[in-house]
Tab-separated table of C-alpha atoms and ligand atoms in Angstrom:
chain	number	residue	atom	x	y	z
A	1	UNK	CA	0.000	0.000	0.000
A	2	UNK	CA	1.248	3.513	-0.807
A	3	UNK	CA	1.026	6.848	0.509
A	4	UNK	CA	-0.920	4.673	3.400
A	5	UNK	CA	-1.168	7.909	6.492
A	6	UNK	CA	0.453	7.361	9.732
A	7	UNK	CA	0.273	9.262	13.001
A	8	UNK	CA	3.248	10.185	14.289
A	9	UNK	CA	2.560	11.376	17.706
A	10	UNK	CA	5.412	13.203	20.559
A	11	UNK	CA	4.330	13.751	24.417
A	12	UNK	CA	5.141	16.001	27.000
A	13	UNK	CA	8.426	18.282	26.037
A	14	UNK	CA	9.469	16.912	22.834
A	15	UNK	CA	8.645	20.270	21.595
A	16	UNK	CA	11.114	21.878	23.656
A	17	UNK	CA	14.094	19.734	22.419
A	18	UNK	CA	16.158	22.983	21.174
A	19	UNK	CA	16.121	23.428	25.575
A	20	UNK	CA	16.808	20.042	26.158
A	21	UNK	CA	20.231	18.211	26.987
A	22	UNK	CA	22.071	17.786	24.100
A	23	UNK	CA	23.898	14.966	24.898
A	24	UNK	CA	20.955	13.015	25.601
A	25	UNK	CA	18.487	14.350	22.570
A	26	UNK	CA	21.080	15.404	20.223
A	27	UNK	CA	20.867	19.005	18.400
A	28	UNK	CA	17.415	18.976	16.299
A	29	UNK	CA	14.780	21.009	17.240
A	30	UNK	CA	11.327	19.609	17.105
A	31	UNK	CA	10.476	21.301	13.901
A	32	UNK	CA	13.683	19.672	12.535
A	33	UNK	CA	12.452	16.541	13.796
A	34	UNK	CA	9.217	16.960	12.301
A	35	UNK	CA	10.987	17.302	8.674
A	36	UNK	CA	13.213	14.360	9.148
A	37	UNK	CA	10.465	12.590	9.941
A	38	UNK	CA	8.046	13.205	7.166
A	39	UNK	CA	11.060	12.902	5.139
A	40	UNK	CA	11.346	9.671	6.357
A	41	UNK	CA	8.118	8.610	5.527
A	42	UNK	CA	8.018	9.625	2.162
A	43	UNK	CA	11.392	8.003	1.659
A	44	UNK	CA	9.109	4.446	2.422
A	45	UNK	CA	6.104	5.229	1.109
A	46	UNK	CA	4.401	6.293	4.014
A	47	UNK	CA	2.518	9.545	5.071
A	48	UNK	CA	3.401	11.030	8.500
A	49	UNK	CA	0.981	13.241	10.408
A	50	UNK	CA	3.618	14.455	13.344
A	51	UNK	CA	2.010	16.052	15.794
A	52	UNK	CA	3.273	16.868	19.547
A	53	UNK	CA	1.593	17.632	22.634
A	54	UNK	CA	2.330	18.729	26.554
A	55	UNK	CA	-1.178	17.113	27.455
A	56	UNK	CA	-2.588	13.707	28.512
A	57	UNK	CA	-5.775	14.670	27.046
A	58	UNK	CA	-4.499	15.641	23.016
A	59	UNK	CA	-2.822	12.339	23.304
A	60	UNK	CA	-5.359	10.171	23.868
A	61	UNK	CA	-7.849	11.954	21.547
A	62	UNK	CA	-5.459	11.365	18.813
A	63	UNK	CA	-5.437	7.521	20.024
A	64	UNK	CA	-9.052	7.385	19.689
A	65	UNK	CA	-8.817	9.188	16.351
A	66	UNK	CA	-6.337	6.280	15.394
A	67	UNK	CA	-8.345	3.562	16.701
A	68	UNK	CA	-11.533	4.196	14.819
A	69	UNK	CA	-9.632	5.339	11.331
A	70	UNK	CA	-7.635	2.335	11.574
A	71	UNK	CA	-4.819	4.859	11.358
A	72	UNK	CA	-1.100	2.919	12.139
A	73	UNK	CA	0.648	4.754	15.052
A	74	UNK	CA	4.681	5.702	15.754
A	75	UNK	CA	4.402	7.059	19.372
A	76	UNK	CA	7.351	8.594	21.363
A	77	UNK	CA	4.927	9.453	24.719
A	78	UNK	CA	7.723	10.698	26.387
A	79	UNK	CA	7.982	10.920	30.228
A	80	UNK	CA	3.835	9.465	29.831
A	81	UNK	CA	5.681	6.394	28.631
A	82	UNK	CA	6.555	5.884	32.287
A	83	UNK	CA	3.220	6.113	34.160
A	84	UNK	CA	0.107	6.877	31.794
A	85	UNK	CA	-2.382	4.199	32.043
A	86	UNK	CA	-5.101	6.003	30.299
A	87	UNK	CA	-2.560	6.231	27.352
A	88	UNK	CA	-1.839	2.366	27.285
A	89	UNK	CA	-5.912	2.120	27.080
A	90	UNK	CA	-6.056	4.180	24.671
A	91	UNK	CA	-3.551	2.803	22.808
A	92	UNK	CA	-4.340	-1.031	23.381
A	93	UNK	CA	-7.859	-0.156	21.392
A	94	UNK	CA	-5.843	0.304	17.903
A	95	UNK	CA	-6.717	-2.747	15.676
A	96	UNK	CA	-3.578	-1.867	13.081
A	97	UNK	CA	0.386	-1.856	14.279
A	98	UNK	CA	1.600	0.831	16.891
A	99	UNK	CA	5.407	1.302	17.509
A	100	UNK	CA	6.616	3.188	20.114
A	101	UNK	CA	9.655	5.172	20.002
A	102	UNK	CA	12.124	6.723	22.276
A	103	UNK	CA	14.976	9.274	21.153
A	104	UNK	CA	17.347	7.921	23.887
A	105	UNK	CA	17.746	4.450	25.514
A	106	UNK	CA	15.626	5.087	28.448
A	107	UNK	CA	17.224	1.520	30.113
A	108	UNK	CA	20.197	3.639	30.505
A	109	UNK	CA	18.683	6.045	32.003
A	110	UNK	CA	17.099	7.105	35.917
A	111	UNK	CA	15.720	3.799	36.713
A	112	UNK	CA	11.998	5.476	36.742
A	113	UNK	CA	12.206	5.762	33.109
A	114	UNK	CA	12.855	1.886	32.954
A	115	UNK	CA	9.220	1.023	33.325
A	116	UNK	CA	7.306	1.664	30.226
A	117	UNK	CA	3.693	1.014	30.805
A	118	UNK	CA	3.041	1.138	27.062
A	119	UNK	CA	5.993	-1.768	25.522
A	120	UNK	CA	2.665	-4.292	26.986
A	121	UNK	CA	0.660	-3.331	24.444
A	122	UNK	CA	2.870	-2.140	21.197
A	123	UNK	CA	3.461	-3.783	18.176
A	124	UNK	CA	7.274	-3.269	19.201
A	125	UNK	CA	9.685	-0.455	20.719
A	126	UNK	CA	12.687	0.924	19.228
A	127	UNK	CA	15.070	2.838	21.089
A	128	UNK	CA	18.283	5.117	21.578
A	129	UNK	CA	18.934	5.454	18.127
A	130	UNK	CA	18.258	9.357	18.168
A	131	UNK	CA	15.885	10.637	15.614
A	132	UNK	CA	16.515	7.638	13.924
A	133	UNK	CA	14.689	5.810	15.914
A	134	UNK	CA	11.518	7.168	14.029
A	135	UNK	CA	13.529	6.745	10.809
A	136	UNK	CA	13.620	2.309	12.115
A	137	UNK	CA	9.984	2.706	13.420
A	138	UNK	CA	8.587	3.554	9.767
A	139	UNK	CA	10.923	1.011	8.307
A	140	UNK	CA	9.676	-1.265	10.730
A	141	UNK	CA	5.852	-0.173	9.853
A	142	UNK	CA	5.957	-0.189	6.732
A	143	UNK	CA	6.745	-4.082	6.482
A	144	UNK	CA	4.040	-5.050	8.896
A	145	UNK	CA	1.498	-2.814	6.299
A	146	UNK	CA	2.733	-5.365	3.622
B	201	DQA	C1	12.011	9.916	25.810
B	201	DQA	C2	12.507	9.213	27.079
B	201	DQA	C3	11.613	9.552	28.270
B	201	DQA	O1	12.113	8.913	29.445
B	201	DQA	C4	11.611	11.042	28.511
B	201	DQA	O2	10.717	11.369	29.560
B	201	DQA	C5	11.340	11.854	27.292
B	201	DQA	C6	11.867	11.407	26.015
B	201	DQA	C7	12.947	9.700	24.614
B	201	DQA	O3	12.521	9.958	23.498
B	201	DQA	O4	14.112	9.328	24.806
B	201	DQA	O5	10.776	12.943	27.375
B	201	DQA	O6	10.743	9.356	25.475
C-alpha cells in the first residue's frame, strides 16, 4: 500500500528539544524533527501526520482518532511512557500496528524511566537510536502494512 497515512505522535516536552540536553536528545529542534520525519516517511512510502503535545488529554484523543480510522501509530509518549495508564488504554484499542519510540535508551537512564507502561501493548519499541529511531519505526511499519 502507498502513501498509506500514519500518526506520528510526541508527548510532553518533545517540543522543547532545542532546551533540552544535548547529549541526551542530540541538536534537532522539534520542527527539525518533524521534517526528518516526514522525510522519512516519504522516503518508504508512508505519510506522516507528526504532531506533539504537553497534554494527557491531546494524546489520547489522537489515540481514539487512530483507533476508529484504523490509522497505524509511531508514538514517542515521552515521560507518559513511564506512568500513563489512560494512554496504554487508549492505545491497546488500535486494531492496526503501533510502535513506540524513544529518542534515547531510556534503560540507561534514571531507573523510573525503565518502566514503560506502554511496551505491553505495542506492536514493538525501538530505542536510543536518536531521531533515527523514528527513521527504524517507519521502516519497521511499513513491512508489517505489507
Ligand atoms: C524519551 C525518554 C523519556 O524517558 C523522557 O521522559 C522523554 C523522552 C525519549 O525519546 O528518549 O521525554 O521518550
Amino acid at each position: 500500500m502507498k502513501n498509506t497515512k500514519v500518526l506520528v505522535l510526541n508527548g510532553p516536552n518533545l517540543g522543547r528539544l532545542d532546551l533540552r540536553d544535548t547529549s541526551i536528545y542530540g541538536n534537532l529542534d522539534f520542527p527539525a524533527l518533524k521534517l526528518f520525519i516526514e522525510k522519512c516517511a516519504v522516503d518508504v512510502g508512508l505519510v506522516a501526520d507528526v504532531r506533539q503535545s504537553d497534554s494527557e488529554v491531546d494524546i489520547i484523543q489522537w489515540l481514539h482518532e487512530a483507533a476508529e480510522a484504523k490509522i497505524p501509530v509511531v508514538i514517542n509518549p515521552a515521560a507518559f511512557t513511564h506512568y500513563s495508564y489512560a494512554i496504554r488504554d487508549a492505545a491497546e484499542m488500535l486494531s492496526v500496528p503501533l510502535i513506540e519510540v524513544h529518542i534515547s535508551n531510556p534503560l540507561r537512564r534514571e531507573e523510573f524511566r525503565h518502566t514503560s507502561v506502554i511496551s505491553g501493548i505495542a506492536t514493538g519499541t525501538i530505542a536510543g537510536f536518536g531521531p533515527d529511531s523514528y527513521r527504524l519505526a517507519l521502516i519497521a511499519l511499513k513491512d508489517l502494512l505489507k
